[in-house]
Amino acid sequence: MQMQGKRKLKTRKLPVNETTNGINATTTAIASSSLRRTLLWVEWTLIVIHVLVMVINTAGDLNDITIRHNVIALCVLMGRAVLSFYFPLNRPLWQRRTYIFLEIFVLLPAQAFTFWGLSLFLYLALTKSCFLLDRRDIMITAIATGIAWLGCDAWRLPGMIIWARENMPEYWENPQRAIVASLINNTGVYIAACTFVLLLSLTVVSERRSRQKALNLAKEVETLATALERTRIAREIHDSLGHSLTTLDVQLELAQRLYERDPHRAADALNAAKTLASQSLADVRRSVSAMREEGFDLNGAMRMLIEQFPRDLALQIDLQTNFPQLPLQTSHQLYCIVREALTNVQKHSRATHITVRGSQTPNGVLLVISDNGIGFDLCATWEGFGLRGMQERVQILDGEIKVESMPGRGTRIEVKIPLKVVKGRTR
């Protein structure tokens, strides 16, 4: 049989389930809620601790200065308490920038006009910036915050010098040196603490994003696995039952029409329908057993398929297979490919002779199915002939399928399965 036209089947892309985006959004929302709740608890714990410290330290030493400082500090804490309930993690960038600016700006009065140190809230605001801003904005925020924070320290130094001269004169004998030492000390503390907080927070952010990405990928894999399973079930139904049930329907319809006019032909149609029903049930049982069996004999299953295959006397099938012991998945897919090919030949090709050859090669396994039928034009639409299901099965095995046909010259289907699949090293 001479073949001229050659064409590889096109790869069909599996559709991605649209629910993946919804799953990712749900996962992100849960992670955001957990982060917001954690930061809220941390901030309110700091607020309560600072209020208790203020009450304890000023209980027996109330004066105008202390009262003024306490009022300013309490107003600052109230501002932070209000802001703590709003965490714009999934808001536009301008809202996140504004939020971080307010978080830091509300602390500056306490730093400039009181003796209460609220630096822990400053570092908490920098921590929040790591979750809300990109790295460029984080660095700008850290530098600008440091300048403003140290500027507030410098603004407060003259009052501290006057107070220290009155209460610790021996320490403040040289005010210029004390000012420089204080600024250097505060700058070093801020740089060290800011570096530590930012590195730790960015590490947490990176780990959190990696974990969230892993969860999203796991959900996507689960969704795609479901889609693949649905495709597999649809393919099994089409390959094993589709043709038989179609013919069964035709036979039953024929029996209905001939029931009164020609009882003998009606009986023949019913007998054919009964045979098709039995064959369909056998196909189902064979598919289930093929998925459960451990020692599936592909060569024996091929012989049984040929013996039970319904055909007229003019159609001859020449089976020449010598497959080695293959993994169950590989054997089942090859069996289904041969069954689909035989069904297609019987329905469409008008062939009188079919040859099925299968053997092991140095590179894997080779399966060739050829017939002497009418063939078809490879450039025309041929997906309805069932070749798509065969191609999908070959894709599962990482193999290649080649179809050769032209009108009047028959058809030849060649399937190659690589050695790694033959030895059971499937992906």
Short mmCIF file of C-alpha atoms in Angstrom, two decimals:
data_model
loop_
_atom_site.label_atom_id
_atom_site.label_comp_id
_atom_site.label_asym_id
_atom_site.label_seq_id
_atom_site.Cartn_x
_atom_site.Cartn_y
_atom_site.Cartn_z
CA MET A 1 0.00 0.00 0.00
CA GLN A 2 1.62 3.26 -1.18
CA MET A 3 1.17 6.32 1.03
CA GLN A 4 2.08 9.87 0.10
CA GLY A 5 0.41 12.41 2.41
CA LYS A 6 2.01 12.79 5.84
CA ARG A 7 0.87 14.95 8.68
CA LYS A 8 1.35 15.01 12.42
CA LEU A 9 -1.67 15.59 14.56
CA LYS A 10 -1.85 19.00 16.20
CA THR A 11 -1.44 19.20 19.94
CA ARG A 12 -4.67 20.09 21.68
CA LYS A 13 -4.31 22.45 24.59
CA LEU A 14 -6.15 21.46 27.71
CA PRO A 15 -8.49 24.23 28.89
CA VAL A 16 -7.59 25.88 32.17
CA ASN A 17 -10.46 25.89 34.61
CA GLU A 18 -11.73 29.40 35.21
CA THR A 19 -12.25 28.67 38.89
CA THR A 20 -8.49 28.87 39.46
CA ASN A 21 -8.63 32.67 39.72
CA GLY A 22 -11.39 32.38 42.28
CA ILE A 23 -9.36 29.89 44.32
CA ASN A 24 -6.32 32.18 44.26
CA ALA A 25 -8.44 35.15 45.35
CA THR A 26 -9.87 33.15 48.25
CA THR A 27 -6.42 32.04 49.37
CA THR A 28 -5.13 35.63 49.21
CA ALA A 29 -8.09 36.91 51.21
CA ILE A 30 -7.51 34.33 53.96
CA ALA A 31 -3.79 35.19 54.17
CA SER A 32 -4.57 38.93 54.27
CA SER A 33 -7.08 38.48 57.08
CA SER A 34 -4.57 36.48 59.13
CA LEU A 35 -1.83 39.11 58.67
CA ARG A 36 -4.18 41.98 59.54
CA ARG A 37 -5.33 40.22 62.70
CA THR A 38 -1.76 39.48 63.81
CA LEU A 39 -0.59 43.08 63.38
CA LEU A 40 -3.70 44.35 65.16
CA TRP A 41 -2.99 42.20 68.20
CA VAL A 42 0.65 43.29 68.28
CA GLU A 43 -0.22 46.98 68.06
CA TRP A 44 -2.89 46.86 70.73
CA THR A 45 -0.57 44.93 73.04
CA LEU A 46 2.01 47.72 72.69
CA ILE A 47 -0.66 50.38 73.29
CA VAL A 48 -1.87 48.73 76.49
CA ILE A 49 1.69 48.25 77.77
CA HIS A 50 2.59 51.92 77.11
CA VAL A 51 -0.53 53.18 78.86
CA LEU A 52 0.19 51.01 81.91
CA VAL A 53 3.80 52.22 82.03
CA MET A 54 2.66 55.85 81.84
CA VAL A 55 0.17 55.35 84.67
CA ILE A 56 2.70 53.58 86.89
CA ASN A 57 5.56 56.07 86.30
CA THR A 58 3.48 59.22 86.80
CA ALA A 59 1.21 58.07 89.63
CA GLY A 60 3.19 59.90 92.34
CA ASP A 61 4.79 62.67 90.26
CA LEU A 62 2.09 64.77 88.62
CA ASN A 63 3.03 68.27 87.47
CA ASP A 64 2.30 70.51 84.53
CA ILE A 65 5.09 69.07 82.37
CA THR A 66 4.13 65.49 83.10
CA ILE A 67 0.47 66.14 82.41
CA ARG A 68 1.28 67.87 79.11
CA HIS A 69 3.54 65.04 78.02
CA ASN A 70 0.96 62.42 79.00
CA VAL A 71 -1.79 64.18 77.06
CA ILE A 72 0.36 64.36 73.93
CA ALA A 73 1.41 60.73 74.28
CA LEU A 74 -2.18 59.58 74.83
CA CYS A 75 -3.37 61.50 71.76
CA VAL A 76 -0.63 59.82 69.72
CA LEU A 77 -1.61 56.39 71.05
CA MET A 78 -5.27 57.06 70.27
CA GLY A 79 -4.31 58.00 66.71
CA ARG A 80 -2.37 54.76 66.32
CA ALA A 81 -5.28 52.81 67.81
CA VAL A 82 -7.65 54.24 65.20
CA LEU A 83 -5.24 53.54 62.34
CA SER A 84 -4.69 49.98 63.54
CA PHE A 85 -8.20 48.98 62.42
CA TYR A 86 -7.45 49.92 58.81
CA PHE A 87 -4.80 47.92 57.01
CA PRO A 88 -4.98 48.55 53.22
CA LEU A 89 -3.17 45.43 52.08
CA ASN A 90 -5.17 45.03 48.88
CA ARG A 91 -5.87 48.72 48.26
CA PRO A 92 -4.37 51.01 45.59
CA LEU A 93 -0.79 52.13 46.04
CA TRP A 94 -1.67 55.72 46.93
CA GLN A 95 -3.82 54.52 49.83
CA ARG A 96 -1.02 52.30 51.14
CA ARG A 97 1.48 55.14 50.93
CA THR A 98 -0.91 57.49 52.71
CA TYR A 99 -1.50 54.93 55.44
CA ILE A 100 2.22 54.48 56.14
CA PHE A 101 2.73 58.25 56.11
CA LEU A 102 -0.03 58.74 58.72
CA GLU A 103 1.30 55.84 60.82
CA ILE A 104 4.70 57.58 61.07
CA PHE A 105 3.54 61.19 61.08
CA VAL A 106 1.25 60.68 64.10
CA LEU A 107 4.29 59.57 66.17
CA LEU A 108 6.39 62.68 65.55
CA PRO A 109 4.66 64.96 68.15
CA ALA A 110 5.39 62.47 70.91
CA GLN A 111 9.03 62.23 69.83
CA ALA A 112 9.45 66.00 69.60
CA PHE A 113 7.53 67.22 72.64
CA THR A 114 7.49 64.44 75.26
CA PHE A 115 9.89 62.25 77.12
CA TRP A 116 7.90 59.12 76.30
CA GLY A 117 9.73 56.95 73.79
CA LEU A 118 7.37 55.43 71.23
CA SER A 119 10.07 54.00 69.00
CA LEU A 120 8.48 50.52 69.03
CA PHE A 121 5.50 51.95 67.16
CA LEU A 122 7.89 53.49 64.66
CA TYR A 123 9.47 50.12 63.91
CA LEU A 124 6.01 48.54 63.72
CA ALA A 125 5.10 51.11 61.07
CA LEU A 126 8.26 50.21 59.14
CA THR A 127 7.26 46.55 59.44
CA LYS A 128 3.87 47.34 57.93
CA SER A 129 5.55 49.20 55.08
CA CYS A 130 7.29 45.96 54.09
CA PHE A 131 3.88 44.35 53.50
CA LEU A 132 2.30 47.36 51.78
CA LEU A 133 5.03 48.95 49.64
CA ASP A 134 7.63 47.85 47.13
CA ARG A 135 11.32 47.83 48.06
CA ARG A 136 12.07 51.23 46.55
CA ASP A 137 9.29 52.86 48.59
CA ILE A 138 10.43 50.96 51.69
CA MET A 139 13.96 52.35 51.44
CA ILE A 140 12.67 55.89 50.83
CA THR A 141 10.32 55.54 53.80
CA ALA A 142 13.09 54.26 56.08
CA ILE A 143 15.47 57.11 55.14
CA ALA A 144 12.82 59.85 55.36
CA THR A 145 11.55 58.45 58.66
CA GLY A 146 15.05 58.37 60.09
CA ILE A 147 15.65 62.01 59.14
CA ALA A 148 12.32 63.09 60.65
CA TRP A 149 12.80 61.00 63.77
CA LEU A 150 16.31 62.24 64.43
CA GLY A 151 15.15 65.79 63.65
CA CYS A 152 12.58 65.46 66.43
CA ASP A 153 15.39 64.30 68.73
CA ALA A 154 17.42 67.38 67.84
CA TRP A 155 14.39 69.58 68.41
CA ARG A 156 14.00 68.13 71.91
CA LEU A 157 17.67 68.38 72.88
CA PRO A 158 17.72 72.02 74.14
CA GLY A 159 14.98 71.30 76.67
CA MET A 160 16.76 68.10 77.70
CA ILE A 161 20.01 70.04 78.17
CA ILE A 162 18.32 72.59 80.45
CA TRP A 163 16.72 69.81 82.47
CA ALA A 164 19.98 67.85 82.67
CA ARG A 165 21.99 70.87 83.81
CA GLU A 166 19.60 71.27 86.68
CA ASN A 167 19.45 67.60 87.63
CA MET A 168 22.75 66.09 86.35
CA PRO A 169 25.27 68.91 86.12
CA GLU A 170 28.27 66.60 86.23
CA TYR A 171 27.19 64.86 83.01
CA TRP A 172 26.43 68.00 81.03
CA GLU A 173 29.60 70.02 81.70
CA ASN A 174 30.26 70.08 77.93
CA PRO A 175 26.88 70.59 76.15
CA GLN A 176 28.28 70.45 72.61
CA ARG A 177 29.90 67.11 73.25
CA ALA A 178 26.76 65.80 74.88
CA ILE A 179 24.61 66.88 71.93
CA VAL A 180 26.94 65.25 69.40
CA ALA A 181 27.15 62.05 71.47
CA SER A 182 23.38 61.91 71.83
CA LEU A 183 22.81 62.41 68.10
CA ILE A 184 25.41 59.79 67.18
CA ASN A 185 23.96 57.33 69.68
CA ASN A 186 20.38 57.86 68.48
CA THR A 187 21.44 57.61 64.83
CA GLY A 188 23.32 54.36 65.45
CA VAL A 189 20.42 52.87 67.37
CA TYR A 190 17.96 53.81 64.62
CA ILE A 191 20.14 52.43 61.82
CA ALA A 192 20.77 49.17 63.65
CA ALA A 193 17.16 48.67 64.72
CA CYS A 194 15.79 49.75 61.32
CA THR A 195 18.13 47.39 59.46
CA PHE A 196 17.15 44.48 61.69
CA VAL A 197 13.41 45.18 61.39
CA LEU A 198 13.49 45.64 57.63
CA LEU A 199 15.56 42.52 56.97
CA LEU A 200 13.39 40.41 59.25
CA SER A 201 10.16 41.80 57.78
CA LEU A 202 11.30 41.36 54.18
CA THR A 203 12.27 37.77 54.97
CA VAL A 204 8.82 37.14 56.41
CA VAL A 205 7.21 38.80 53.38
CA SER A 206 9.27 36.67 51.00
CA GLU A 207 8.45 33.49 52.88
CA ARG A 208 4.77 34.42 53.03
CA ARG A 209 4.64 35.07 49.28
CA SER A 210 6.41 31.78 48.56
CA ARG A 211 3.98 29.88 50.76
CA GLN A 212 0.99 31.59 49.17
CA LYS A 213 2.38 30.85 45.70
CA ALA A 214 2.83 27.20 46.66
CA LEU A 215 -0.77 27.04 47.90
CA ASN A 216 -2.04 28.63 44.69
CA LEU A 217 0.00 26.22 42.58
CA ALA A 218 -1.33 23.28 44.58
CA LYS A 219 -4.89 24.46 43.95
CA GLU A 220 -4.16 24.90 40.25
CA VAL A 221 -2.67 21.41 40.05
CA GLU A 222 -5.76 20.00 41.75
CA THR A 223 -8.03 21.87 39.35
CA LEU A 224 -6.06 20.76 36.30
CA ALA A 225 -6.03 17.18 37.58
CA THR A 226 -9.81 17.32 37.82
CA ALA A 227 -10.02 18.64 34.26
CA LEU A 228 -7.69 15.88 33.04
CA GLU A 229 -9.75 13.24 34.81
CA ARG A 230 -12.93 14.57 33.21
CA THR A 231 -11.24 14.48 29.81
CA ARG A 232 -10.07 10.93 30.44
CA ILE A 233 -13.55 9.78 31.45
CA ALA A 234 -15.07 11.46 28.39
CA ARG A 235 -12.48 9.78 26.18
CA GLU A 236 -13.15 6.38 27.75
CA ILE A 237 -16.89 6.76 27.22
CA HIS A 238 -16.37 7.84 23.63
CA ASP A 239 -13.89 5.10 22.79
CA SER A 240 -15.54 2.18 24.57
CA LEU A 241 -19.25 2.95 24.48
CA GLY A 242 -19.87 5.72 21.97
CA HIS A 243 -19.81 3.66 18.80
CA SER A 244 -21.52 0.64 20.31
CA LEU A 245 -24.37 2.65 21.80
CA THR A 246 -24.88 4.53 18.52
CA THR A 247 -25.22 1.28 16.60
CA LEU A 248 -27.40 -0.14 19.37
CA ASP A 249 -29.76 2.81 19.04
CA VAL A 250 -29.98 2.28 15.28
CA GLN A 251 -30.76 -1.44 15.71
CA LEU A 252 -33.46 -0.79 18.29
CA GLU A 253 -35.04 1.86 16.10
CA LEU A 254 -35.01 -0.58 13.19
CA ALA A 255 -36.61 -3.25 15.35
CA GLN A 256 -39.39 -0.85 16.30
CA ARG A 257 -40.15 -0.07 12.68
CA LEU A 258 -40.11 -3.72 11.57
CA TYR A 259 -41.98 -5.13 14.57
CA GLU A 260 -45.33 -5.41 12.77
CA ARG A 261 -44.28 -5.47 9.10
CA ASP A 262 -41.41 -7.99 9.21
CA PRO A 263 -41.10 -9.85 12.56
CA HIS A 264 -38.15 -11.94 11.33
CA ARG A 265 -36.05 -8.89 10.45
CA ALA A 266 -37.15 -7.26 13.69
CA ALA A 267 -35.92 -10.32 15.58
CA ASP A 268 -32.58 -10.11 13.76
CA ALA A 269 -32.30 -6.45 14.71
CA LEU A 270 -33.09 -7.27 18.34
CA ASN A 271 -30.47 -10.01 18.34
CA ALA A 272 -27.91 -7.55 16.96
CA ALA A 273 -28.94 -5.04 19.61
CA LYS A 274 -28.51 -7.70 22.30
CA THR A 275 -25.04 -8.48 20.96
CA LEU A 276 -24.11 -4.80 20.98
CA ALA A 277 -25.40 -4.40 24.53
CA SER A 278 -23.31 -7.36 25.66
CA GLN A 279 -20.31 -5.93 23.88
CA SER A 280 -20.80 -2.55 25.56
CA LEU A 281 -21.01 -4.22 28.96
CA ALA A 282 -17.87 -6.21 28.17
CA ASP A 283 -16.10 -2.99 27.16
CA VAL A 284 -16.98 -1.39 30.46
CA ARG A 285 -15.79 -4.40 32.42
CA ARG A 286 -12.62 -4.58 30.35
CA SER A 287 -11.85 -0.89 30.96
CA VAL A 288 -12.41 -1.25 34.70
CA SER A 289 -10.34 -4.42 34.92
CA ALA A 290 -7.59 -2.85 32.83
CA MET A 291 -7.33 -0.02 35.36
CA ARG A 292 -7.26 -2.46 38.30
CA GLU A 293 -5.19 -5.33 36.99
CA GLU A 294 -1.50 -5.47 37.72
CA GLY A 295 -0.49 -8.05 35.12
CA PHE A 296 -2.31 -6.90 32.00
CA ASP A 297 -1.38 -9.10 29.01
CA LEU A 298 -1.50 -6.71 26.07
CA ASN A 299 -0.84 -9.36 23.40
CA GLY A 300 -3.62 -11.58 24.75
CA ALA A 301 -6.00 -8.65 25.05
CA MET A 302 -5.28 -7.73 21.42
CA ARG A 303 -6.11 -11.26 20.24
CA MET A 304 -9.32 -11.27 22.23
CA LEU A 305 -10.24 -7.88 20.80
CA ILE A 306 -9.79 -9.14 17.25
CA GLU A 307 -11.81 -12.31 17.95
CA GLN A 308 -14.71 -10.40 19.49
CA PHE A 309 -14.61 -7.49 17.05
CA PRO A 310 -17.90 -7.41 15.04
CA ARG A 311 -17.24 -7.46 11.29
CA ASP A 312 -18.58 -8.95 8.09
CA LEU A 313 -16.97 -11.83 6.20
CA ALA A 314 -15.28 -9.50 3.69
CA LEU A 315 -13.14 -7.79 6.34
CA GLN A 316 -9.94 -9.57 7.37
CA ILE A 317 -7.74 -8.48 10.28
CA ASP A 318 -4.10 -9.55 10.38
CA LEU A 319 -2.69 -9.24 13.91
CA GLN A 320 1.09 -9.41 14.41
CA THR A 321 2.01 -8.18 17.87
CA ASN A 322 4.92 -9.09 20.11
CA PHE A 323 4.83 -6.48 22.86
CA PRO A 324 7.05 -6.89 25.93
CA GLN A 325 5.64 -6.64 29.44
CA LEU A 326 4.57 -3.00 29.68
CA PRO A 327 3.32 -0.83 32.54
CA LEU A 328 -0.43 -1.01 33.06
CA GLN A 329 -1.02 2.57 31.90
CA THR A 330 0.94 2.04 28.68
CA SER A 331 -0.78 -1.27 27.89
CA HIS A 332 -4.23 0.15 28.48
CA GLN A 333 -3.64 3.20 26.28
CA LEU A 334 -2.23 1.10 23.41
CA TYR A 335 -5.17 -1.28 23.67
CA CYS A 336 -7.64 1.63 23.45
CA ILE A 337 -5.75 3.10 20.46
CA VAL A 338 -6.06 -0.19 18.53
CA ARG A 339 -9.74 -0.54 19.44
CA GLU A 340 -10.51 3.01 18.30
CA ALA A 341 -8.56 2.52 15.07
CA LEU A 342 -10.43 -0.70 14.24
CA THR A 343 -13.77 0.98 14.92
CA ASN A 344 -12.86 3.92 12.68
CA VAL A 345 -11.78 1.60 9.86
CA GLN A 346 -15.00 -0.39 10.10
CA LYS A 347 -17.20 2.72 10.06
CA HIS A 348 -15.46 4.92 7.51
CA SER A 349 -12.80 3.21 5.40
CA ARG A 350 -14.72 0.46 3.50
CA ALA A 351 -11.58 -1.60 3.85
CA THR A 352 -11.33 -5.36 3.26
CA HIS A 353 -8.00 -5.87 5.02
CA ILE A 354 -6.52 -4.42 8.21
CA THR A 355 -3.01 -5.06 9.50
CA VAL A 356 -2.04 -4.45 13.12
CA ARG A 357 1.66 -4.76 13.96
CA GLY A 358 3.27 -4.11 17.31
CA SER A 359 6.82 -4.72 18.50
CA GLN A 360 9.62 -3.46 20.68
CA THR A 361 12.35 -1.30 19.13
CA PRO A 362 15.66 -0.02 20.52
CA ASN A 363 13.95 3.32 21.15
CA GLY A 364 10.74 2.01 22.70
CA VAL A 365 7.56 0.47 21.25
CA LEU A 366 6.18 0.76 17.71
CA LEU A 367 2.52 0.23 16.79
CA VAL A 368 1.40 0.36 13.14
CA ILE A 369 -2.21 0.04 11.94
CA SER A 370 -2.87 0.08 8.20
CA ASP A 371 -5.81 -0.66 5.91
CA ASN A 372 -6.62 -0.78 2.20
CA GLY A 373 -9.71 1.40 2.44
CA ILE A 374 -10.78 4.57 0.67
CA GLY A 375 -8.53 6.81 2.78
CA PHE A 376 -9.22 10.50 3.31
CA ASP A 377 -7.74 13.91 2.67
CA LEU A 378 -5.38 14.94 5.47
CA CYS A 379 -5.97 18.62 4.66
CA ALA A 380 -9.68 18.25 5.32
CA THR A 381 -11.33 18.14 8.73
CA TRP A 382 -10.77 14.66 10.12
CA GLU A 383 -11.18 15.13 13.88
CA GLY A 384 -14.61 13.52 13.69
CA PHE A 385 -12.98 10.21 12.76
CA GLY A 386 -11.83 9.71 16.35
CA LEU A 387 -8.17 10.51 15.73
CA ARG A 388 -8.25 13.20 18.38
CA GLY A 389 -8.85 10.64 21.12
CA MET A 390 -5.99 8.53 19.81
CA GLN A 391 -3.69 11.56 19.80
CA GLU A 392 -4.64 12.40 23.39
CA ARG A 393 -3.75 8.88 24.48
CA VAL A 394 -0.39 9.12 22.74
CA GLN A 395 0.25 12.43 24.48
CA ILE A 396 -0.37 10.78 27.85
CA LEU A 397 2.48 8.38 27.02
CA ASP A 398 4.80 11.16 25.76
CA GLY A 399 4.79 9.45 22.38
CA GLU A 400 4.37 10.44 18.73
CA ILE A 401 1.61 9.63 16.27
CA LYS A 402 1.81 9.96 12.49
CA VAL A 403 -1.07 9.55 10.09
CA GLU A 404 -0.54 8.81 6.39
CA SER A 405 -3.49 8.75 4.02
CA MET A 406 -4.86 9.98 0.72
CA PRO A 407 -8.13 9.29 -1.09
CA GLY A 408 -8.18 5.83 -2.69
CA ARG A 409 -4.91 4.68 -1.08
CA GLY A 410 -5.93 3.60 2.39
CA THR A 411 -4.64 4.83 5.75
CA ARG A 412 -1.60 4.10 7.88
CA ILE A 413 -1.30 5.09 11.56
CA GLU A 414 2.08 4.84 13.25
CA VAL A 415 2.50 5.24 17.02
CA LYS A 416 5.89 5.43 18.75
CA ILE A 417 6.20 5.21 22.53
CA PRO A 418 9.59 6.21 24.02
CA LEU A 419 11.76 3.84 26.01
CA LYS A 420 11.36 5.70 29.31
CA VAL A 421 7.61 5.04 29.24
CA VAL A 422 8.11 1.42 28.24
CA LYS A 423 10.31 0.93 31.31
CA GLY A 424 7.79 2.61 33.55
CA ARG A 425 9.58 5.96 34.04
CA THR A 426 6.59 8.11 33.19
CA ARG A 427 6.41 11.70 34.30
#
